[in-house]
PDB file of C-alpha atoms in Angstrom:
ATOM      1  CA  GLY Y 219      54.994  92.771  66.743  1.00  0.00           C
ATOM      2  CA  LEU Y 220      53.839  90.186  69.226  1.00  0.00           C
ATOM      3  CA  TRP Y 221      51.978  88.106  66.788  1.00  0.00           C
ATOM      4  CA  SER Y 222      55.565  87.720  64.556  1.00  0.00           C
ATOM      5  CA  PHE Y 223      57.336  86.649  68.339  1.00  0.00           C
ATOM      6  CA  LEU Y 224      54.588  84.165  68.986  1.00  0.00           C
ATOM      7  CA  SER Y 225      54.754  82.829  65.213  1.00  0.00           C
ATOM      8  CA  MET Y 226      58.674  82.908  65.691  1.00  0.00           C
ATOM      9  CA  LEU Y 227      58.583  80.384  68.953  1.00  0.00           C
ATOM     10  CA  GLU Y 228      56.392  77.757  66.533  1.00  0.00           C
ATOM     11  CA  VAL Y 229      59.314  78.076  64.369  1.00  0.00           C
ATOM     12  CA  LEU Y 230      61.567  77.343  67.296  1.00  0.00           C
ATOM     13  CA  GLN Y 231      59.749  74.138  67.978  1.00  0.00           C
ATOM     14  CA  THR Y 232      61.131  73.005  65.206  1.00  0.00           C
ATOM     15  CA  TRP Y 233      64.760  74.223  65.716  1.00  0.00           C
ATOM     16  CA  SER Y 234      67.361  71.891  67.564  1.00  0.00           C
ATOM     17  CA  GLU Y 235      68.116  72.274  71.248  1.00  0.00           C
ATOM     18  CA  GLU Y 236      70.899  74.248  70.784  1.00  0.00           C
ATOM     19  CA  GLN Y 237      69.872  76.979  68.478  1.00  0.00           C
ATOM     20  CA  LEU Y 238      66.979  77.050  70.776  1.00  0.00           C
ATOM     21  CA  GLU Y 239      69.496  77.631  73.675  1.00  0.00           C
ATOM     22  CA  GLU Y 240      70.817  80.577  71.779  1.00  0.00           C
ATOM     23  CA  MET Y 241      66.904  82.105  71.158  1.00  0.00           C
ATOM     24  CA  LYS Y 242      66.488  82.045  74.620  1.00  0.00           C
ATOM     25  CA  LYS Y 243      69.498  84.202  75.305  1.00  0.00           C
ATOM     26  CA  MET Y 244      68.906  86.523  72.363  1.00  0.00           C
ATOM     27  CA  ALA Y 245      65.160  87.129  73.588  1.00  0.00           C
ATOM     28  CA  GLU Y 246      66.287  87.968  77.257  1.00  0.00           C
ATOM     29  CA  TYR Y 247      68.423  90.234  76.000  1.00  0.00           C
ATOM     30  CA  PHE Y 248      65.710  92.445  73.632  1.00  0.00           C
ATOM     31  CA  VAL Y 249      63.209  91.681  76.879  1.00  0.00           C
ATOM     32  CA  SER Y 250      65.291  93.690  79.162  1.00  0.00           C
TER      33      SER Y 250
END
């Protein structure tokens, strides 16, 4: 749900910028 998504965002903050960009693309895919 939304809570797990927010928790995932907190984890992403500790990741490298490259991994973050990949997850952004994935998030946009799931949201669209």
